[in-house]
Amino acid sequence: MKIGITCYPSMGGSGIIATELGIMLAERGHDIHFITSNIPFRIRKPLPNITFHQVEVNQYAVFQYAPYDITLSTKIAEVINEYDLDILHMHYAVPHAVCGILAKQMSGKDIKIMTTLHGTDITVLGYDHTLKNAIKFGIEGSDLVTSVSQSLAKQTQDIINTNKPIVPIYNFVREQEFPTKRDNQLKSAYGIADHEKVIIHVSNFRAVKRIDTIIETFTKIHAQLPSKLLLLGDGPELMDMKQKAKSLGVEDHVLFLGKQDWVSEFYQMSDLVLLLSEKESFGLTLLEAMKSGVVPIGSNAGGIKEVIKHDETGFIVDVGDSDTASEYALQLLTDQNLYNKMQTAMLADIDARFASNLITDQYESYYKKMLEGNHE
Ligand code: GMT
């Protein structure tokens, strides 16, 4: 198949999934065309059947705002015609689903459009009245819509008020990128002693990630156990969170490591991953950490409950509940048998439900159904 993919290429889980799926499909022999503003950052070596088409927006004095959406749609239409694409796979509802529909009309071709919803495109932007109708238009005008969890499918129908069927297809990790292994070398390079436990959180430091609860949880763990908290990422909450660590007296034990494109090594030195968000459609960072062997504690928000099986492959706590989170963390970090048991169950569950081949098979089978016209 010849597939055009549009995503936000340089940030966030949606761009990562779009890119990793493109790589998987290319490895299976499909022709993949990324139509994006930049080369997706997870593409690090040339792959023969991946072509990248860059969208460049010109600025003219008459424009108050450069028209990215129109330029993107025009570029997609060009690629549809030049490469005779079969399918467009648009990641993120706005503007991408809408641009896909516009590009299809411009191209004059009967190309099929799949839109994958990732989370904030619905749970945040879906409440914005300046965008809601565009999101609904993009969803209802796509041939097939997928979401990264069952929870997001349900939320979409409620928030956007649509009866459009939405197919949940979980996120995945390409296994070779996140080997299950332990590596303490980096730990000493970061000045962390061997006996200290390492807790990690990776995000874009938005308020929904509730990093305040993570620092509170860590403070309670640290009071009982020598430990360090690694915070990877950057975003609007960063300065406030540095202040929070100071005010709780743990600033020497919280390492703010900034944005890192390659996170696998950090997971390899970690013992516990925390994702305590108040909104989270899936939590790809959890899956990446879990595949690396790190046992998770997550909040009961959105799709996190679908990723972690409570008391079996990790623990789930209420949003904002740092007491329970720290109690579970201390159980895990002081009872090696419990840790090993959960780690074994977690790795088996990842193979059973989130394997890269399994998820790619699901996307591929829906592409085929769209082309055969029996996807409704
Ligand atoms: O987490 C973010 O704010 C980034 C966002 C994105 O658009 O890339 O992530 C969303 O998509 C990921 C990939 O499907 C999911 O794993 C994240 O859970 C989801 N984020 C939220 O729902 C907040």
mmCIF file with all atom_site columns, C-alpha atoms and ligand atoms in Angstrom, residues 8 11-15 17 92 117-121 123 148 171 204 206 208-209 279-285, ligand 1:
data_model
loop_
_atom_site.group_PDB
_atom_site.id
_atom_site.type_symbol
_atom_site.label_atom_id
_atom_site.label_alt_id
_atom_site.label_comp_id
_atom_site.label_asym_id
_atom_site.label_entity_id
_atom_site.label_seq_id
_atom_site.pdbx_PDB_ins_code
_atom_site.Cartn_x
_atom_site.Cartn_y
_atom_site.Cartn_z
_atom_site.occupancy
_atom_site.B_iso_or_equiv
_atom_site.pdbx_formal_charge
_atom_site.auth_seq_id
_atom_site.auth_comp_id
_atom_site.auth_asym_id
_atom_site.auth_atom_id
_atom_site.pdbx_PDB_model_num
ATOM   1  C CA  . TYR A 1 8   ? 3.319  16.590 14.686 1.00 0.00 ? 8   TYR A CA  1
ATOM   2  C CA  . MET A 1 11  ? 7.099  16.416 19.940 1.00 0.00 ? 11  MET A CA  1
ATOM   3  C CA  . GLY A 1 12  ? 4.818  14.246 21.977 1.00 0.00 ? 12  GLY A CA  1
ATOM   4  C CA  . GLY A 1 13  ? 3.579  10.706 21.925 1.00 0.00 ? 13  GLY A CA  1
ATOM   5  C CA  . SER A 1 14  ? 1.354  11.226 18.888 1.00 0.00 ? 14  SER A CA  1
ATOM   6  C CA  . GLY A 1 15  ? 4.376  12.024 16.703 1.00 0.00 ? 15  GLY A CA  1
ATOM   7  C CA  . ILE A 1 17  ? 3.466  6.595  17.418 1.00 0.00 ? 17  ILE A CA  1
ATOM   8  C CA  . TYR A 1 92  ? -4.391 14.231 15.776 1.00 0.00 ? 92  TYR A CA  1
ATOM   9  C CA  . LEU A 1 117 ? -7.112 10.475 17.987 1.00 0.00 ? 117 LEU A CA  1
ATOM   10 C CA  . HIS A 1 118 ? -4.382 10.772 20.592 1.00 0.00 ? 118 HIS A CA  1
ATOM   11 C CA  . GLY A 1 119 ? -5.886 12.494 23.603 1.00 0.00 ? 119 GLY A CA  1
ATOM   12 C CA  . THR A 1 120 ? -5.356 16.196 24.049 1.00 0.00 ? 120 THR A CA  1
ATOM   13 C CA  . ASP A 1 121 ? -6.927 16.748 20.610 1.00 0.00 ? 121 ASP A CA  1
ATOM   14 C CA  . THR A 1 123 ? -9.816 15.993 26.091 1.00 0.00 ? 123 THR A CA  1
ATOM   15 C CA  . VAL A 1 148 ? -5.396 5.016  21.442 1.00 0.00 ? 148 VAL A CA  1
ATOM   16 C CA  . ASN A 1 171 ? -0.115 2.318  21.391 1.00 0.00 ? 171 ASN A CA  1
ATOM   17 C CA  . ASN A 1 204 ? 5.997  17.779 28.584 1.00 0.00 ? 204 ASN A CA  1
ATOM   18 C CA  . ARG A 1 206 ? 1.929  20.571 31.330 1.00 0.00 ? 206 ARG A CA  1
ATOM   19 C CA  . VAL A 1 208 ? -2.407 17.934 33.363 1.00 0.00 ? 208 VAL A CA  1
ATOM   20 C CA  . LYS A 1 209 ? 0.664  15.821 34.167 1.00 0.00 ? 209 LYS A CA  1
ATOM   21 C CA  . LYS A 1 279 ? -5.899 13.531 31.901 1.00 0.00 ? 279 LYS A CA  1
ATOM   22 C CA  . GLU A 1 280 ? -4.058 10.860 29.947 1.00 0.00 ? 280 GLU A CA  1
ATOM   23 C CA  . SER A 1 281 ? -5.492 8.961  27.023 1.00 0.00 ? 281 SER A CA  1
ATOM   24 C CA  . PHE A 1 282 ? -2.845 6.211  27.149 1.00 0.00 ? 282 PHE A CA  1
ATOM   25 C CA  . GLY A 1 283 ? 0.553  7.209  28.560 1.00 0.00 ? 283 GLY A CA  1
ATOM   26 C CA  . LEU A 1 284 ? 3.097  6.030  25.994 1.00 0.00 ? 284 LEU A CA  1
ATOM   27 C CA  . THR A 1 285 ? 5.928  6.936  28.362 1.00 0.00 ? 285 THR A CA  1
HETATM 28 O O1  . GMT B 2 .   ? 0.940  13.915 26.566 1.00 0.00 ? 1   GMT B O1  1
HETATM 29 C C1  . GMT B 2 .   ? 0.904  14.886 25.842 1.00 0.00 ? 1   GMT B C1  1
HETATM 30 O O2  . GMT B 2 .   ? 0.532  15.995 26.234 1.00 0.00 ? 1   GMT B O2  1
HETATM 31 C C2  . GMT B 2 .   ? 1.331  14.753 24.401 1.00 0.00 ? 1   GMT B C2  1
HETATM 32 C C3  . GMT B 2 .   ? 0.253  14.072 23.624 1.00 0.00 ? 1   GMT B C3  1
HETATM 33 C C4  . GMT B 2 .   ? 0.530  14.151 22.149 1.00 0.00 ? 1   GMT B C4  1
HETATM 34 O O3  . GMT B 2 .   ? -0.323 14.673 21.477 1.00 0.00 ? 1   GMT B O3  1
HETATM 35 O O4  . GMT B 2 .   ? 1.525  13.696 21.643 1.00 0.00 ? 1   GMT B O4  1
HETATM 36 O O5  . GMT B 2 .   ? 0.169  12.712 24.033 1.00 0.00 ? 1   GMT B O5  1
HETATM 37 C C5  . GMT B 2 .   ? -1.050 12.064 23.796 1.00 0.00 ? 1   GMT B C5  1
HETATM 38 O O6  . GMT B 2 .   ? -0.816 11.049 22.818 1.00 0.00 ? 1   GMT B O6  1
HETATM 39 C C6  . GMT B 2 .   ? 0.026  9.970  23.253 1.00 0.00 ? 1   GMT B C6  1
HETATM 40 C C7  . GMT B 2 .   ? 0.217  9.002  22.084 1.00 0.00 ? 1   GMT B C7  1
HETATM 41 O O7  . GMT B 2 .   ? -0.989 8.414  21.710 1.00 0.00 ? 1   GMT B O7  1
HETATM 42 C C8  . GMT B 2 .   ? -0.589 9.294  24.485 1.00 0.00 ? 1   GMT B C8  1
HETATM 43 O O8  . GMT B 2 .   ? 0.236  8.229  24.916 1.00 0.00 ? 1   GMT B O8  1
HETATM 44 C C9  . GMT B 2 .   ? -0.737 10.336 25.596 1.00 0.00 ? 1   GMT B C9  1
HETATM 45 O O9  . GMT B 2 .   ? -1.358 9.709  26.702 1.00 0.00 ? 1   GMT B O9  1
HETATM 46 C C10 . GMT B 2 .   ? -1.580 11.489 25.119 1.00 0.00 ? 1   GMT B C10 1
HETATM 47 N N1  . GMT B 2 .   ? -1.583 12.549 26.145 1.00 0.00 ? 1   GMT B N1  1
HETATM 48 C C11 . GMT B 2 .   ? -2.678 12.885 26.839 1.00 0.00 ? 1   GMT B C11 1
HETATM 49 O O10 . GMT B 2 .   ? -3.762 12.332 26.691 1.00 0.00 ? 1   GMT B O10 1
HETATM 50 C C12 . GMT B 2 .   ? -2.511 13.969 27.854 1.00 0.00 ? 1   GMT B C12 1
#
